[in-house]
Amino acid sequence: EYCDVPTSSCSELAPEYKCSGTGNQADYRGTIARTVSGKTCQAWSSQTPWSHRRTTGNYPSSGLDANYCRNPDGSLGAWCYVADGSSRWEYCDVPTSSCSELAPEYKCSGTGNQADYRGTIARTVSGKTCQAWSSQTPWSHRRTTGNYPSSGLDANYCRNPDGSLGAWCYVADGSSRWEYCDVPT
């Protein structure tokens, strides 16, 4: 059976990384909801702990959804009110980099059989957790870094060390020996 390889864009695969294309991030519509110092953002619809005028009624085209970082007022970058009340507001760390730098699990493969995939996806197409390549439990095997030194057999990440049809891994729960993984191309 062949794996179901996603053809979605990075922002569809990881919505928090819907990168901004403008300098002040006024167009950012991702789902990051933490400030640069790691504080949780207050919902835009809430008036506690901070009352404010940045509402969907006053800024209807600014994407003031949930508690996601936004720039409704032309500030230097995306920001939010701080939910814990420790400070009124802070800027957010909104990405402008490529998706694979931001979300390493989506480091896409450039080859048809995904032999070059070096991301951090560690689940099979059916959602099962992968067994670590260095482990011989529950499945003993010969796909080791000693036998396949250039195959990136790190942790329990999906790989294709042997020229199979796509990236795969041994299944950690022992329910089946191995399965293909859902690796982006």
mmCIF file with all atom_site columns, C-alpha atoms in Angstrom:
data_model
loop_
_atom_site.group_PDB
_atom_site.id
_atom_site.type_symbol
_atom_site.label_atom_id
_atom_site.label_alt_id
_atom_site.label_comp_id
_atom_site.label_asym_id
_atom_site.label_entity_id
_atom_site.label_seq_id
_atom_site.pdbx_PDB_ins_code
_atom_site.Cartn_x
_atom_site.Cartn_y
_atom_site.Cartn_z
_atom_site.occupancy
_atom_site.B_iso_or_equiv
_atom_site.pdbx_formal_charge
_atom_site.auth_seq_id
_atom_site.auth_comp_id
_atom_site.auth_asym_id
_atom_site.auth_atom_id
_atom_site.pdbx_PDB_model_num
ATOM 1   C CA . GLU A 1 1   ? 0.000   0.000  0.000  1.00 0.00 ? 1   GLU A CA 1
ATOM 2   C CA . TYR A 1 2   ? 1.370   3.446  -0.906 1.00 0.00 ? 2   TYR A CA 1
ATOM 3   C CA . CYS A 1 3   ? 1.268   6.386  1.460  1.00 0.00 ? 3   CYS A CA 1
ATOM 4   C CA . ASP A 1 4   ? -0.963  9.433  1.215  1.00 0.00 ? 4   ASP A CA 1
ATOM 5   C CA . VAL A 1 5   ? 1.525   12.252 0.680  1.00 0.00 ? 5   VAL A CA 1
ATOM 6   C CA . PRO A 1 6   ? 0.094   15.717 1.323  1.00 0.00 ? 6   PRO A CA 1
ATOM 7   C CA . THR A 1 7   ? 0.327   18.307 -1.421 1.00 0.00 ? 7   THR A CA 1
ATOM 8   C CA . SER A 1 8   ? -0.890  21.155 0.766  1.00 0.00 ? 8   SER A CA 1
ATOM 9   C CA . SER A 1 9   ? 1.018   24.348 1.264  1.00 0.00 ? 9   SER A CA 1
ATOM 10  C CA . CYS A 1 10  ? 2.969   24.844 4.486  1.00 0.00 ? 10  CYS A CA 1
ATOM 11  C CA . SER A 1 11  ? 0.381   27.234 5.879  1.00 0.00 ? 11  SER A CA 1
ATOM 12  C CA . GLU A 1 12  ? -2.324  24.594 5.392  1.00 0.00 ? 12  GLU A CA 1
ATOM 13  C CA . LEU A 1 13  ? -0.194  21.936 7.104  1.00 0.00 ? 13  LEU A CA 1
ATOM 14  C CA . ALA A 1 14  ? 0.869   24.203 10.001 1.00 0.00 ? 14  ALA A CA 1
ATOM 15  C CA . PRO A 1 15  ? -1.619  27.105 10.318 1.00 0.00 ? 15  PRO A CA 1
ATOM 16  C CA . GLU A 1 16  ? 0.382   28.787 13.063 1.00 0.00 ? 16  GLU A CA 1
ATOM 17  C CA . TYR A 1 17  ? 3.045   29.427 10.420 1.00 0.00 ? 17  TYR A CA 1
ATOM 18  C CA . LYS A 1 18  ? 0.897   31.355 7.972  1.00 0.00 ? 18  LYS A CA 1
ATOM 19  C CA . CYS A 1 19  ? 3.756   33.771 7.360  1.00 0.00 ? 19  CYS A CA 1
ATOM 20  C CA . SER A 1 20  ? 3.353   37.487 6.942  1.00 0.00 ? 20  SER A CA 1
ATOM 21  C CA . GLY A 1 21  ? 4.296   39.109 3.660  1.00 0.00 ? 21  GLY A CA 1
ATOM 22  C CA . THR A 1 22  ? 4.361   42.688 4.905  1.00 0.00 ? 22  THR A CA 1
ATOM 23  C CA . GLY A 1 23  ? 6.947   44.416 7.062  1.00 0.00 ? 23  GLY A CA 1
ATOM 24  C CA . ASN A 1 24  ? 4.534   45.327 9.843  1.00 0.00 ? 24  ASN A CA 1
ATOM 25  C CA . GLN A 1 25  ? 2.690   41.979 9.713  1.00 0.00 ? 25  GLN A CA 1
ATOM 26  C CA . ALA A 1 26  ? -0.731  43.612 9.283  1.00 0.00 ? 26  ALA A CA 1
ATOM 27  C CA . ASP A 1 27  ? -1.659  40.751 6.927  1.00 0.00 ? 27  ASP A CA 1
ATOM 28  C CA . TYR A 1 28  ? -0.722  37.941 9.357  1.00 0.00 ? 28  TYR A CA 1
ATOM 29  C CA . ARG A 1 29  ? -3.628  35.476 9.802  1.00 0.00 ? 29  ARG A CA 1
ATOM 30  C CA . GLY A 1 30  ? -1.880  32.529 11.470 1.00 0.00 ? 30  GLY A CA 1
ATOM 31  C CA . THR A 1 31  ? -2.697  31.013 14.845 1.00 0.00 ? 31  THR A CA 1
ATOM 32  C CA . ILE A 1 32  ? 0.258   32.044 17.017 1.00 0.00 ? 32  ILE A CA 1
ATOM 33  C CA . ALA A 1 33  ? -1.169  33.223 20.351 1.00 0.00 ? 33  ALA A CA 1
ATOM 34  C CA . ARG A 1 34  ? 1.970   33.804 22.441 1.00 0.00 ? 34  ARG A CA 1
ATOM 35  C CA . THR A 1 35  ? 4.113   36.888 22.849 1.00 0.00 ? 35  THR A CA 1
ATOM 36  C CA . VAL A 1 36  ? 7.867   37.053 22.282 1.00 0.00 ? 36  VAL A CA 1
ATOM 37  C CA . SER A 1 37  ? 8.355   36.387 26.000 1.00 0.00 ? 37  SER A CA 1
ATOM 38  C CA . GLY A 1 38  ? 6.027   33.352 25.886 1.00 0.00 ? 38  GLY A CA 1
ATOM 39  C CA . LYS A 1 39  ? 2.950   34.882 27.498 1.00 0.00 ? 39  LYS A CA 1
ATOM 40  C CA . THR A 1 40  ? -0.524  33.788 26.372 1.00 0.00 ? 40  THR A CA 1
ATOM 41  C CA . CYS A 1 41  ? -2.538  36.382 24.483 1.00 0.00 ? 41  CYS A CA 1
ATOM 42  C CA . GLN A 1 42  ? -5.886  37.721 25.700 1.00 0.00 ? 42  GLN A CA 1
ATOM 43  C CA . ALA A 1 43  ? -8.811  37.046 23.348 1.00 0.00 ? 43  ALA A CA 1
ATOM 44  C CA . TRP A 1 44  ? -9.640  40.120 21.241 1.00 0.00 ? 44  TRP A CA 1
ATOM 45  C CA . SER A 1 45  ? -13.318 39.723 22.182 1.00 0.00 ? 45  SER A CA 1
ATOM 46  C CA . SER A 1 46  ? -12.476 39.861 25.902 1.00 0.00 ? 46  SER A CA 1
ATOM 47  C CA . GLN A 1 47  ? -12.216 43.024 27.946 1.00 0.00 ? 47  GLN A CA 1
ATOM 48  C CA . THR A 1 48  ? -10.395 41.357 30.855 1.00 0.00 ? 48  THR A CA 1
ATOM 49  C CA . PRO A 1 49  ? -7.838  41.715 32.169 1.00 0.00 ? 49  PRO A CA 1
ATOM 50  C CA . TRP A 1 50  ? -7.390  44.641 29.744 1.00 0.00 ? 50  TRP A CA 1
ATOM 51  C CA . SER A 1 51  ? -10.258 46.715 28.369 1.00 0.00 ? 51  SER A CA 1
ATOM 52  C CA . HIS A 1 52  ? -9.502  48.020 24.892 1.00 0.00 ? 52  HIS A CA 1
ATOM 53  C CA . ARG A 1 53  ? -10.938 49.358 21.637 1.00 0.00 ? 53  ARG A CA 1
ATOM 54  C CA . ARG A 1 54  ? -9.272  46.833 19.271 1.00 0.00 ? 54  ARG A CA 1
ATOM 55  C CA . THR A 1 55  ? -12.454 44.901 18.491 1.00 0.00 ? 55  THR A CA 1
ATOM 56  C CA . THR A 1 56  ? -13.907 43.374 15.321 1.00 0.00 ? 56  THR A CA 1
ATOM 57  C CA . GLY A 1 57  ? -16.446 46.220 15.326 1.00 0.00 ? 57  GLY A CA 1
ATOM 58  C CA . ASN A 1 58  ? -13.736 48.886 15.260 1.00 0.00 ? 58  ASN A CA 1
ATOM 59  C CA . TYR A 1 59  ? -11.265 46.929 13.083 1.00 0.00 ? 59  TYR A CA 1
ATOM 60  C CA . PRO A 1 60  ? -13.431 44.642 10.896 1.00 0.00 ? 60  PRO A CA 1
ATOM 61  C CA . SER A 1 61  ? -10.711 43.674 8.389  1.00 0.00 ? 61  SER A CA 1
ATOM 62  C CA . SER A 1 62  ? -7.956  42.945 10.893 1.00 0.00 ? 62  SER A CA 1
ATOM 63  C CA . GLY A 1 63  ? -8.668  39.267 11.557 1.00 0.00 ? 63  GLY A CA 1
ATOM 64  C CA . LEU A 1 64  ? -9.188  39.719 15.299 1.00 0.00 ? 64  LEU A CA 1
ATOM 65  C CA . ASP A 1 65  ? -10.043 36.055 15.845 1.00 0.00 ? 65  ASP A CA 1
ATOM 66  C CA . ALA A 1 66  ? -9.671  34.192 19.149 1.00 0.00 ? 66  ALA A CA 1
ATOM 67  C CA . ASN A 1 67  ? -6.493  35.344 20.883 1.00 0.00 ? 67  ASN A CA 1
ATOM 68  C CA . TYR A 1 68  ? -4.210  35.209 17.828 1.00 0.00 ? 68  TYR A CA 1
ATOM 69  C CA . CYS A 1 69  ? -1.440  37.756 17.353 1.00 0.00 ? 69  CYS A CA 1
ATOM 70  C CA . ARG A 1 70  ? -2.475  40.567 14.994 1.00 0.00 ? 70  ARG A CA 1
ATOM 71  C CA . ASN A 1 71  ? -1.607  44.117 13.992 1.00 0.00 ? 71  ASN A CA 1
ATOM 72  C CA . PRO A 1 72  ? -4.941  45.931 13.650 1.00 0.00 ? 72  PRO A CA 1
ATOM 73  C CA . ASP A 1 73  ? -3.578  49.436 14.133 1.00 0.00 ? 73  ASP A CA 1
ATOM 74  C CA . GLY A 1 74  ? -0.410  49.754 12.027 1.00 0.00 ? 74  GLY A CA 1
ATOM 75  C CA . SER A 1 75  ? 2.067   49.109 14.841 1.00 0.00 ? 75  SER A CA 1
ATOM 76  C CA . LEU A 1 76  ? 5.596   47.897 14.082 1.00 0.00 ? 76  LEU A CA 1
ATOM 77  C CA . GLY A 1 77  ? 4.489   44.255 14.096 1.00 0.00 ? 77  GLY A CA 1
ATOM 78  C CA . ALA A 1 78  ? 1.866   41.733 15.210 1.00 0.00 ? 78  ALA A CA 1
ATOM 79  C CA . TRP A 1 79  ? 1.040   41.970 18.913 1.00 0.00 ? 79  TRP A CA 1
ATOM 80  C CA . CYS A 1 80  ? -1.611  41.113 21.487 1.00 0.00 ? 80  CYS A CA 1
ATOM 81  C CA . TYR A 1 81  ? -2.885  42.036 24.927 1.00 0.00 ? 81  TYR A CA 1
ATOM 82  C CA . VAL A 1 82  ? -1.362  39.811 27.620 1.00 0.00 ? 82  VAL A CA 1
ATOM 83  C CA . ALA A 1 83  ? -3.868  37.451 29.270 1.00 0.00 ? 83  ALA A CA 1
ATOM 84  C CA . ASP A 1 84  ? -2.190  37.164 32.666 1.00 0.00 ? 84  ASP A CA 1
ATOM 85  C CA . GLY A 1 85  ? -2.350  40.915 33.307 1.00 0.00 ? 85  GLY A CA 1
ATOM 86  C CA . SER A 1 86  ? 1.417   41.196 33.912 1.00 0.00 ? 86  SER A CA 1
ATOM 87  C CA . SER A 1 87  ? 1.813   43.736 31.120 1.00 0.00 ? 87  SER A CA 1
ATOM 88  C CA . ARG A 1 88  ? -0.801  45.382 28.903 1.00 0.00 ? 88  ARG A CA 1
ATOM 89  C CA . TRP A 1 89  ? 0.526   44.165 25.545 1.00 0.00 ? 89  TRP A CA 1
ATOM 90  C CA . GLU A 1 90  ? 3.584   42.662 23.841 1.00 0.00 ? 90  GLU A CA 1
ATOM 91  C CA . TYR A 1 91  ? 4.784   41.975 20.329 1.00 0.00 ? 91  TYR A CA 1
ATOM 92  C CA . CYS A 1 92  ? 4.600   38.435 18.974 1.00 0.00 ? 92  CYS A CA 1
ATOM 93  C CA . ASP A 1 93  ? 7.223   36.407 17.150 1.00 0.00 ? 93  ASP A CA 1
ATOM 94  C CA . VAL A 1 94  ? 5.466   36.069 13.787 1.00 0.00 ? 94  VAL A CA 1
ATOM 95  C CA . PRO A 1 95  ? 7.396   34.105 11.164 1.00 0.00 ? 95  PRO A CA 1
ATOM 96  C CA . THR A 1 96  ? 8.735   35.444 7.914  1.00 0.00 ? 96  THR A CA 1
ATOM 97  C CA . SER A 1 97  ? 10.997  32.424 7.220  1.00 0.00 ? 97  SER A CA 1
ATOM 98  C CA . SER A 1 98  ? 10.323  29.359 5.109  1.00 0.00 ? 98  SER A CA 1
ATOM 99  C CA . CYS A 1 99  ? 8.011   26.738 6.537  1.00 0.00 ? 99  CYS A CA 1
ATOM 100 C CA . SER A 1 100 ? 10.649  23.999 6.884  1.00 0.00 ? 100 SER A CA 1
ATOM 101 C CA . GLU A 1 101 ? 12.761  26.293 9.086  1.00 0.00 ? 101 GLU A CA 1
ATOM 102 C CA . LEU A 1 102 ? 9.735   27.032 11.278 1.00 0.00 ? 102 LEU A CA 1
ATOM 103 C CA . ALA A 1 103 ? 8.149   23.588 11.410 1.00 0.00 ? 103 ALA A CA 1
ATOM 104 C CA . PRO A 1 104 ? 10.861  20.948 10.914 1.00 0.00 ? 104 PRO A CA 1
ATOM 105 C CA . GLU A 1 105 ? 8.305   18.152 10.632 1.00 0.00 ? 105 GLU A CA 1
ATOM 106 C CA . TYR A 1 106 ? 7.375   19.690 7.269  1.00 0.00 ? 106 TYR A CA 1
ATOM 107 C CA . LYS A 1 107 ? 10.881  19.591 5.811  1.00 0.00 ? 107 LYS A CA 1
ATOM 108 C CA . CYS A 1 108 ? 9.582   18.313 2.487  1.00 0.00 ? 108 CYS A CA 1
ATOM 109 C CA . SER A 1 109 ? 11.136  15.599 0.399  1.00 0.00 ? 109 SER A CA 1
ATOM 110 C CA . GLY A 1 110 ? 12.334  16.407 -3.096 1.00 0.00 ? 110 GLY A CA 1
ATOM 111 C CA . THR A 1 111 ? 12.504  12.833 -4.379 1.00 0.00 ? 111 THR A CA 1
ATOM 112 C CA . GLY A 1 112 ? 9.677   10.548 -5.397 1.00 0.00 ? 112 GLY A CA 1
ATOM 113 C CA . ASN A 1 113 ? 10.551  7.836  -2.878 1.00 0.00 ? 113 ASN A CA 1
ATOM 114 C CA . GLN A 1 114 ? 11.310  10.317 -0.053 1.00 0.00 ? 114 GLN A CA 1
ATOM 115 C CA . ALA A 1 115 ? 14.794  8.864  0.567  1.00 0.00 ? 115 ALA A CA 1
ATOM 116 C CA . ASP A 1 116 ? 16.043  12.412 1.248  1.00 0.00 ? 116 ASP A CA 1
ATOM 117 C CA . TYR A 1 117 ? 13.357  13.270 3.828  1.00 0.00 ? 117 TYR A CA 1
ATOM 118 C CA . ARG A 1 118 ? 14.950  14.568 7.069  1.00 0.00 ? 118 ARG A CA 1
ATOM 119 C CA . GLY A 1 119 ? 11.958  16.093 8.867  1.00 0.00 ? 119 GLY A CA 1
ATOM 120 C CA . THR A 1 120 ? 10.615  15.089 12.273 1.00 0.00 ? 120 THR A CA 1
ATOM 121 C CA . ILE A 1 121 ? 7.327   13.336 11.440 1.00 0.00 ? 121 ILE A CA 1
ATOM 122 C CA . ALA A 1 122 ? 7.173   10.200 13.608 1.00 0.00 ? 122 ALA A CA 1
ATOM 123 C CA . ARG A 1 123 ? 3.672   8.849  12.895 1.00 0.00 ? 123 ARG A CA 1
ATOM 124 C CA . THR A 1 124 ? 2.445   6.461  10.239 1.00 0.00 ? 124 THR A CA 1
ATOM 125 C CA . VAL A 1 125 ? -0.398  7.121  7.802  1.00 0.00 ? 125 VAL A CA 1
ATOM 126 C CA . SER A 1 126 ? -2.769  5.396  10.244 1.00 0.00 ? 126 SER A CA 1
ATOM 127 C CA . GLY A 1 127 ? -1.535  7.578  13.136 1.00 0.00 ? 127 GLY A CA 1
ATOM 128 C CA . LYS A 1 128 ? 0.656   5.030  14.916 1.00 0.00 ? 128 LYS A CA 1
ATOM 129 C CA . THR A 1 129 ? 3.839   6.159  16.689 1.00 0.00 ? 129 THR A CA 1
ATOM 130 C CA . CYS A 1 130 ? 7.096   5.053  15.129 1.00 0.00 ? 130 CYS A CA 1
ATOM 131 C CA . GLN A 1 131 ? 9.635   2.850  16.915 1.00 0.00 ? 131 GLN A CA 1
ATOM 132 C CA . ALA A 1 132 ? 13.071  4.449  17.393 1.00 0.00 ? 132 ALA A CA 1
ATOM 133 C CA . TRP A 1 133 ? 15.545  3.232  14.789 1.00 0.00 ? 133 TRP A CA 1
ATOM 134 C CA . SER A 1 134 ? 18.074  2.539  17.567 1.00 0.00 ? 134 SER A CA 1
ATOM 135 C CA . SER A 1 135 ? 15.584  0.257  19.350 1.00 0.00 ? 135 SER A CA 1
ATOM 136 C CA . GLN A 1 136 ? 15.161  -3.438 18.692 1.00 0.00 ? 136 GLN A CA 1
ATOM 137 C CA . THR A 1 137 ? 11.842  -3.557 20.589 1.00 0.00 ? 137 THR A CA 1
ATOM 138 C CA . PRO A 1 138 ? 9.166   -4.479 19.747 1.00 0.00 ? 138 PRO A CA 1
ATOM 139 C CA . TRP A 1 139 ? 10.696  -5.208 16.324 1.00 0.00 ? 139 TRP A CA 1
ATOM 140 C CA . SER A 1 140 ? 14.264  -6.353 15.830 1.00 0.00 ? 140 SER A CA 1
ATOM 141 C CA . HIS A 1 141 ? 15.681  -5.178 12.496 1.00 0.00 ? 141 HIS A CA 1
ATOM 142 C CA . ARG A 1 142 ? 18.825  -4.376 10.508 1.00 0.00 ? 142 ARG A CA 1
ATOM 143 C CA . ARG A 1 143 ? 17.896  -0.781 9.555  1.00 0.00 ? 143 ARG A CA 1
ATOM 144 C CA . THR A 1 144 ? 20.462  0.842  11.863 1.00 0.00 ? 144 THR A CA 1
ATOM 145 C CA . THR A 1 145 ? 22.826  3.803  11.510 1.00 0.00 ? 145 THR A CA 1
ATOM 146 C CA . GLY A 1 146 ? 25.688  1.289  11.273 1.00 0.00 ? 146 GLY A CA 1
ATOM 147 C CA . ASN A 1 147 ? 24.121  -0.452 8.276  1.00 0.00 ? 147 ASN A CA 1
ATOM 148 C CA . TYR A 1 148 ? 22.594  2.672  6.676  1.00 0.00 ? 148 TYR A CA 1
ATOM 149 C CA . PRO A 1 149 ? 24.898  5.550  7.760  1.00 0.00 ? 149 PRO A CA 1
ATOM 150 C CA . SER A 1 150 ? 23.592  8.127  5.252  1.00 0.00 ? 150 SER A CA 1
ATOM 151 C CA . SER A 1 151 ? 19.889  7.515  5.793  1.00 0.00 ? 151 SER A CA 1
ATOM 152 C CA . GLY A 1 152 ? 19.265  9.905  8.696  1.00 0.00 ? 152 GLY A CA 1
ATOM 153 C CA . LEU A 1 153 ? 17.961  7.208  11.034 1.00 0.00 ? 153 LEU A CA 1
ATOM 154 C CA . ASP A 1 154 ? 17.505  9.632  13.928 1.00 0.00 ? 154 ASP A CA 1
ATOM 155 C CA . ALA A 1 155 ? 15.121  9.146  16.860 1.00 0.00 ? 155 ALA A CA 1
ATOM 156 C CA . ASN A 1 156 ? 11.891  7.569  15.583 1.00 0.00 ? 156 ASN A CA 1
ATOM 157 C CA . TYR A 1 157 ? 11.464  9.815  12.534 1.00 0.00 ? 157 TYR A CA 1
ATOM 158 C CA . CYS A 1 158 ? 10.014  8.456  9.300  1.00 0.00 ? 158 CYS A CA 1
ATOM 159 C CA . ARG A 1 159 ? 12.742  7.557  6.800  1.00 0.00 ? 159 ARG A CA 1
ATOM 160 C CA . ASN A 1 160 ? 13.396  5.498  3.670  1.00 0.00 ? 160 ASN A CA 1
ATOM 161 C CA . PRO A 1 161 ? 16.783  3.869  4.205  1.00 0.00 ? 161 PRO A CA 1
ATOM 162 C CA . ASP A 1 162 ? 16.281  0.998  1.760  1.00 0.00 ? 162 ASP A CA 1
ATOM 163 C CA . GLY A 1 163 ? 14.732  2.406  -1.423 1.00 0.00 ? 163 GLY A CA 1
ATOM 164 C CA . SER A 1 164 ? 11.112  1.532  -0.604 1.00 0.00 ? 164 SER A CA 1
ATOM 165 C CA . LEU A 1 165 ? 8.241   3.397  -2.289 1.00 0.00 ? 165 LEU A CA 1
ATOM 166 C CA . GLY A 1 166 ? 8.251   6.083  0.418  1.00 0.00 ? 166 GLY A CA 1
ATOM 167 C CA . ALA A 1 167 ? 9.281   7.050  3.938  1.00 0.00 ? 167 ALA A CA 1
ATOM 168 C CA . TRP A 1 168 ? 8.246   4.502  6.551  1.00 0.00 ? 168 TRP A CA 1
ATOM 169 C CA . CYS A 1 169 ? 8.977   3.265  10.064 1.00 0.00 ? 169 CYS A CA 1
ATOM 170 C CA . TYR A 1 170 ? 8.598   0.294  12.368 1.00 0.00 ? 170 TYR A CA 1
ATOM 171 C CA . VAL A 1 171 ? 5.443   0.565  14.496 1.00 0.00 ? 171 VAL A CA 1
ATOM 172 C CA . ALA A 1 172 ? 6.142   1.123  18.207 1.00 0.00 ? 172 ALA A CA 1
ATOM 173 C CA . ASP A 1 173 ? 3.010   -0.518 19.595 1.00 0.00 ? 173 ASP A CA 1
ATOM 174 C CA . GLY A 1 174 ? 3.777   -3.864 17.929 1.00 0.00 ? 174 GLY A CA 1
ATOM 175 C CA . SER A 1 175 ? 0.407   -3.996 16.144 1.00 0.00 ? 175 SER A CA 1
ATOM 176 C CA . SER A 1 176 ? 2.062   -4.233 12.738 1.00 0.00 ? 176 SER A CA 1
ATOM 177 C CA . ARG A 1 177 ? 5.751   -4.490 11.820 1.00 0.00 ? 177 ARG A CA 1
ATOM 178 C CA . TRP A 1 178 ? 5.975   -1.321 9.696  1.00 0.00 ? 178 TRP A CA 1
ATOM 179 C CA . GLU A 1 179 ? 3.889   1.270  7.858  1.00 0.00 ? 179 GLU A CA 1
ATOM 180 C CA . TYR A 1 180 ? 4.426   4.115  5.434  1.00 0.00 ? 180 TYR A CA 1
ATOM 181 C CA . CYS A 1 181 ? 4.345   7.675  6.737  1.00 0.00 ? 181 CYS A CA 1
ATOM 182 C CA . ASP A 1 182 ? 2.506   10.771 5.535  1.00 0.00 ? 182 ASP A CA 1
ATOM 183 C CA . VAL A 1 183 ? 5.524   12.856 4.467  1.00 0.00 ? 183 VAL A CA 1
ATOM 184 C CA . PRO A 1 184 ? 5.123   16.134 2.519  1.00 0.00 ? 184 PRO A CA 1
ATOM 185 C CA . THR A 1 185 ? 6.779   16.467 -0.870 1.00 0.00 ? 185 THR A CA 1
#
